[in-house]
Amino acid sequence: MLTIGQLAAYAGVTVRAVRHYHQIGLLPEPERDASGYRRYGATAVVSLIKIRTLAGAGVPLSEIGQMLQAGAPAFAEAVERIDRHLREEIERLELSRKQIAQLAAGDSLALPPEVIPYLDRLREIGASQRVVEAERDAWILVAARWPDHVREWMPDKLAELDDPQLVRFYRLASETLEADAGDDSRLQEAADIMASLLERAYPSGEIDPGEVTYDDLAFDLLDAFFVESTPRAERMLELMRERGWTGWIRPERLAEPPR
């Protein structure tokens, strides 16, 4: 006959585990001897080893009791069900591993892979890290709302970065974030460039974003993000209004430009 400590050691578990199995009814609790100690026989050892083996294989404790009492067909069915659950859990964990790995990658966190070359290209043309990070976070908002459109949009977005005017705009934006708040010259030039780009792209003054036109919430969030991302945003919007355009994500030509 074995003490609880000897039983636990023989089966390769802790005394605490044995007591827990008693509490949940998984392992029958023996009568105490005259000295008040529990004494275990060979049957308890076999049962405990089976419990340990099933638990170590990933079988939930709530299912082990039924499996120990099941016949061969029911046992095999339970094993198949648990194996299927474990495969699903492995797939979930593999996905989690990929997401964790993206934490070290920085830009790729919460972004479709098609956006990463665009951010790299921004760095190549001279955009500062602060500007790149703002673009990255804006694309997180875009991808969350229109995940199926990002892939088709990115070739055009990358092509736009070959435009010298847009390159100059991003460099000015980078310099503006580092410049004294009282220096308006870079913002003035940036507003001139943006107005020129809008005139060239939308000579009618009407912006047509296609299928995404009616999602006011997403556009409002993107506009709000622009304002929140830099203290110079409000001034930039004011300069754009002076040049006859209002808004940022969905710019529109003013009926009568301010005088």
Coordinates of C-alpha atoms in Angstrom, one line a residue:
M1 CA 0.0 0.0 0.0
L2 CA 1.2 3.5 -0.9
T3 CA 0.9 6.9 0.7
I4 CA -0.3 9.8 -1.4
G5 CA 3.3 11.0 -1.8
Q6 CA 4.4 7.6 -3.0
L7 CA 1.5 7.3 -5.4
A8 CA 2.2 10.7 -6.9
A9 CA 5.9 9.9 -7.3
Y10 CA 5.3 6.5 -8.9
A11 CA 2.9 8.0 -11.4
G12 CA 5.0 11.0 -12.1
V13 CA 2.6 13.7 -10.9
T14 CA 2.4 16.0 -7.9
V15 CA 0.5 15.4 -4.7
R16 CA -1.4 18.5 -5.4
A17 CA -2.6 17.0 -8.7
V18 CA -3.7 13.8 -7.0
R19 CA -5.8 15.9 -4.5
H20 CA -7.3 17.8 -7.4
Y21 CA -8.3 14.6 -9.1
H22 CA -10.0 13.5 -5.9
Q23 CA -11.9 16.8 -5.7
I24 CA -13.2 16.6 -9.2
G25 CA -14.1 12.9 -8.9
L26 CA -11.6 11.8 -11.5
L27 CA -9.7 9.5 -9.1
P28 CA -11.6 7.7 -6.3
E29 CA -10.5 8.7 -2.8
P30 CA -9.6 5.7 -0.7
E31 CA -10.7 5.2 2.9
R32 CA -8.2 6.3 5.5
D33 CA -6.4 3.8 7.7
A34 CA -6.4 3.6 11.5
S35 CA -3.7 6.3 11.5
G36 CA -5.8 8.7 9.4
Y37 CA -3.7 8.3 6.2
R38 CA -4.9 7.5 2.8
R39 CA -3.5 4.3 1.4
Y40 CA -3.5 3.4 -2.3
G41 CA -3.2 0.1 -4.1
A42 CA -2.0 -0.9 -7.6
T43 CA -5.4 -0.1 -9.2
A44 CA -5.0 3.5 -8.1
V45 CA -1.5 3.6 -9.6
V46 CA -2.8 2.3 -13.0
S47 CA -5.7 4.8 -13.0
L48 CA -3.5 7.7 -12.1
I49 CA -1.0 6.8 -14.9
K50 CA -3.9 6.7 -17.4
I51 CA -5.1 10.1 -16.2
R52 CA -1.7 11.6 -16.5
T53 CA -1.2 10.1 -20.0
L54 CA -4.5 11.5 -21.3
A55 CA -4.0 14.9 -19.6
G56 CA -0.5 15.1 -21.1
A57 CA -1.9 14.3 -24.5
G58 CA -4.2 17.4 -24.3
V59 CA -7.4 15.7 -23.2
P60 CA -9.5 18.1 -21.0
L61 CA -9.9 16.8 -17.5
S62 CA -13.7 17.1 -17.9
E63 CA -13.5 14.4 -20.6
I64 CA -11.0 12.0 -19.1
G65 CA -13.5 10.3 -16.8
Q66 CA -15.8 9.4 -19.6
M67 CA -13.0 8.1 -21.8
L68 CA -11.7 5.8 -19.0
Q69 CA -15.1 4.2 -18.8
A70 CA -15.8 4.1 -22.6
G71 CA -15.6 1.0 -24.8
A72 CA -13.2 0.8 -27.7
P73 CA -15.5 2.4 -30.3
A74 CA -16.5 5.3 -28.1
F75 CA -12.9 5.8 -26.9
A76 CA -11.7 5.9 -30.6
E77 CA -14.4 8.5 -31.4
A78 CA -13.4 10.6 -28.5
V79 CA -9.7 10.4 -29.5
E80 CA -10.6 11.6 -33.0
R81 CA -12.6 14.5 -31.7
I82 CA -9.8 15.6 -29.4
D83 CA -7.3 15.2 -32.2
R84 CA -9.4 17.4 -34.4
H85 CA -9.6 20.0 -31.7
L86 CA -5.9 19.9 -31.2
R87 CA -5.3 20.4 -34.9
E88 CA -7.5 23.4 -34.9
E89 CA -5.6 24.7 -31.8
I90 CA -2.3 24.2 -33.5
E91 CA -3.5 26.2 -36.5
R92 CA -4.6 29.0 -34.2
L93 CA -1.3 29.0 -32.4
E94 CA 0.6 29.0 -35.7
L95 CA -1.4 32.1 -36.7
S96 CA -0.6 33.6 -33.3
R97 CA 3.1 32.9 -33.9
K98 CA 3.0 34.7 -37.2
Q99 CA 1.2 37.7 -35.6
I100 CA 3.8 37.8 -32.8
A101 CA 6.6 37.7 -35.3
Q102 CA 5.0 40.7 -37.0
L103 CA 5.5 42.7 -33.8
A104 CA 9.2 42.6 -34.4
A105 CA 8.6 43.6 -38.0
G106 CA 7.0 46.8 -37.1
D107 CA 5.3 48.0 -40.3
S108 CA 3.6 44.6 -41.0
L109 CA 1.6 44.6 -37.8
A110 CA -2.1 44.8 -38.7
L111 CA -1.3 45.6 -42.3
P112 CA -1.8 43.6 -45.6
P113 CA 1.6 42.6 -47.1
E114 CA 0.9 44.7 -50.2
V115 CA 1.3 47.9 -48.1
I116 CA 4.8 47.2 -46.9
P117 CA 6.6 48.0 -50.3
Y118 CA 4.7 51.3 -50.3
L119 CA 6.0 52.2 -46.9
D120 CA 9.5 51.2 -47.9
R121 CA 9.2 53.4 -51.0
L122 CA 8.2 56.3 -48.9
R123 CA 11.5 55.9 -47.0
E124 CA 13.4 55.7 -50.2
I125 CA 12.0 59.0 -51.5
G126 CA 13.0 60.8 -48.3
A127 CA 9.9 60.6 -46.0
S128 CA 10.8 60.8 -42.4
Q129 CA 10.0 58.0 -40.0
R130 CA 7.2 60.0 -38.4
V131 CA 5.5 60.5 -41.8
V132 CA 5.9 56.8 -42.6
E133 CA 4.4 55.8 -39.3
A134 CA 1.5 58.2 -39.9
E135 CA 0.9 56.7 -43.4
R136 CA 1.2 53.2 -41.9
D137 CA -1.4 53.8 -39.2
A138 CA -3.8 55.4 -41.8
W139 CA -3.5 52.3 -43.9
I140 CA -4.4 50.2 -40.9
L141 CA -7.7 52.1 -40.8
V142 CA -8.1 51.7 -44.6
A143 CA -7.3 47.9 -44.5
A144 CA -9.7 47.3 -41.6
R145 CA -12.6 48.8 -43.6
W146 CA -11.7 47.7 -47.2
P147 CA -9.4 44.7 -46.9
D148 CA -10.4 43.4 -50.4
H149 CA -9.5 46.7 -52.1
V150 CA -6.0 47.3 -50.7
R151 CA -4.3 44.9 -53.1
E152 CA -5.9 46.5 -56.2
W153 CA -5.1 50.0 -54.9
M154 CA -1.4 49.6 -54.1
P155 CA 0.0 49.5 -57.7
D156 CA -1.5 52.9 -58.4
K157 CA -0.3 54.2 -55.0
L158 CA 3.2 53.1 -55.7
A159 CA 3.1 54.6 -59.2
E160 CA 2.1 58.0 -57.7
L161 CA 5.3 58.1 -55.8
D162 CA 7.2 58.5 -59.1
D163 CA 5.7 61.9 -59.4
P164 CA 8.4 64.5 -58.4
Q165 CA 5.7 66.8 -57.0
L166 CA 4.4 64.2 -54.6
V167 CA 8.0 63.3 -53.7
R168 CA 8.6 67.0 -52.9
F169 CA 5.3 67.0 -50.9
Y170 CA 6.4 64.1 -48.6
R171 CA 9.8 65.7 -48.1
L172 CA 8.2 69.0 -47.1
A173 CA 5.8 67.1 -44.7
S174 CA 8.8 65.5 -43.1
E175 CA 10.6 68.8 -42.7
T176 CA 7.5 70.5 -41.4
L177 CA 7.2 68.1 -38.5
E178 CA 10.7 68.9 -37.5
A179 CA 10.5 72.7 -38.1
D180 CA 9.6 75.4 -35.7
A181 CA 5.8 75.8 -35.4
G182 CA 6.0 79.4 -36.5
D183 CA 7.7 78.5 -39.8
D184 CA 4.9 78.5 -42.4
S185 CA 6.9 78.5 -45.6
R186 CA 7.1 74.7 -46.0
L187 CA 3.4 74.3 -45.3
Q188 CA 2.6 77.0 -47.9
E189 CA 4.6 75.1 -50.5
A190 CA 3.1 71.8 -49.5
A191 CA -0.4 73.3 -49.8
D192 CA 0.5 74.7 -53.3
I193 CA 1.7 71.2 -54.4
M194 CA -1.4 69.5 -53.0
A195 CA -3.7 72.0 -54.7
S196 CA -1.8 71.5 -58.0
L197 CA -2.1 67.7 -57.7
L198 CA -5.8 68.0 -57.0
E199 CA -6.4 70.3 -60.0
R200 CA -4.5 67.9 -62.2
A201 CA -6.3 64.8 -60.9
Y202 CA -9.8 66.2 -60.6
P203 CA -10.2 69.1 -63.0
S204 CA -13.9 69.1 -62.4
G205 CA -13.5 69.5 -58.7
E206 CA -15.5 66.3 -58.1
I207 CA -13.8 63.4 -56.3
D208 CA -15.0 60.0 -57.2
P209 CA -13.6 57.3 -54.9
G210 CA -15.9 54.6 -56.5
E211 CA -17.3 51.9 -54.3
V212 CA -16.1 53.4 -51.1
T213 CA -18.1 56.6 -51.5
Y214 CA -20.8 56.0 -49.0
D215 CA -18.8 55.0 -46.0
D216 CA -18.9 58.2 -44.1
L217 CA -17.6 56.7 -40.8
A218 CA -14.4 55.4 -42.3
F219 CA -13.7 58.7 -44.1
D220 CA -14.5 60.6 -41.0
L221 CA -12.0 58.5 -39.0
L222 CA -9.3 59.0 -41.6
D223 CA -9.9 62.8 -41.5
A224 CA -9.8 62.7 -37.7
F225 CA -6.6 60.7 -37.8
F226 CA -4.9 63.3 -40.0
V227 CA -5.8 66.0 -37.6
E228 CA -4.7 64.0 -34.6
S229 CA -1.4 62.9 -36.2
T230 CA 0.2 66.4 -36.3
P231 CA -0.5 69.8 -34.7
R232 CA 0.1 71.4 -38.1
A233 CA -2.9 69.6 -39.7
E234 CA -5.4 72.4 -38.9
R235 CA -3.1 74.9 -40.5
M236 CA -2.7 72.7 -43.6
L237 CA -6.5 72.5 -43.9
E238 CA -6.7 76.2 -43.6
L239 CA -4.2 76.7 -46.4
M240 CA -6.0 74.3 -48.6
R241 CA -9.2 76.2 -48.1
E242 CA -7.4 79.4 -49.2
R243 CA -6.6 77.5 -52.4
G244 CA -10.2 76.5 -53.0
W245 CA -10.3 73.0 -51.6
T246 CA -11.9 71.7 -48.4
G247 CA -11.4 68.3 -46.7
W248 CA -8.4 66.0 -46.8
I249 CA -9.4 62.4 -47.5
R250 CA -12.3 63.4 -49.7
P251 CA -11.2 66.9 -50.9
E252 CA -13.9 69.0 -52.6
R253 CA -13.6 72.2 -54.5
L254 CA -15.2 75.1 -52.7
A255 CA -18.0 76.9 -54.7
E256 CA -16.3 80.2 -53.9
P257 CA -12.7 80.1 -52.8
P258 CA -12.1 82.4 -49.7
R259 CA -10.8 85.9 -50.5

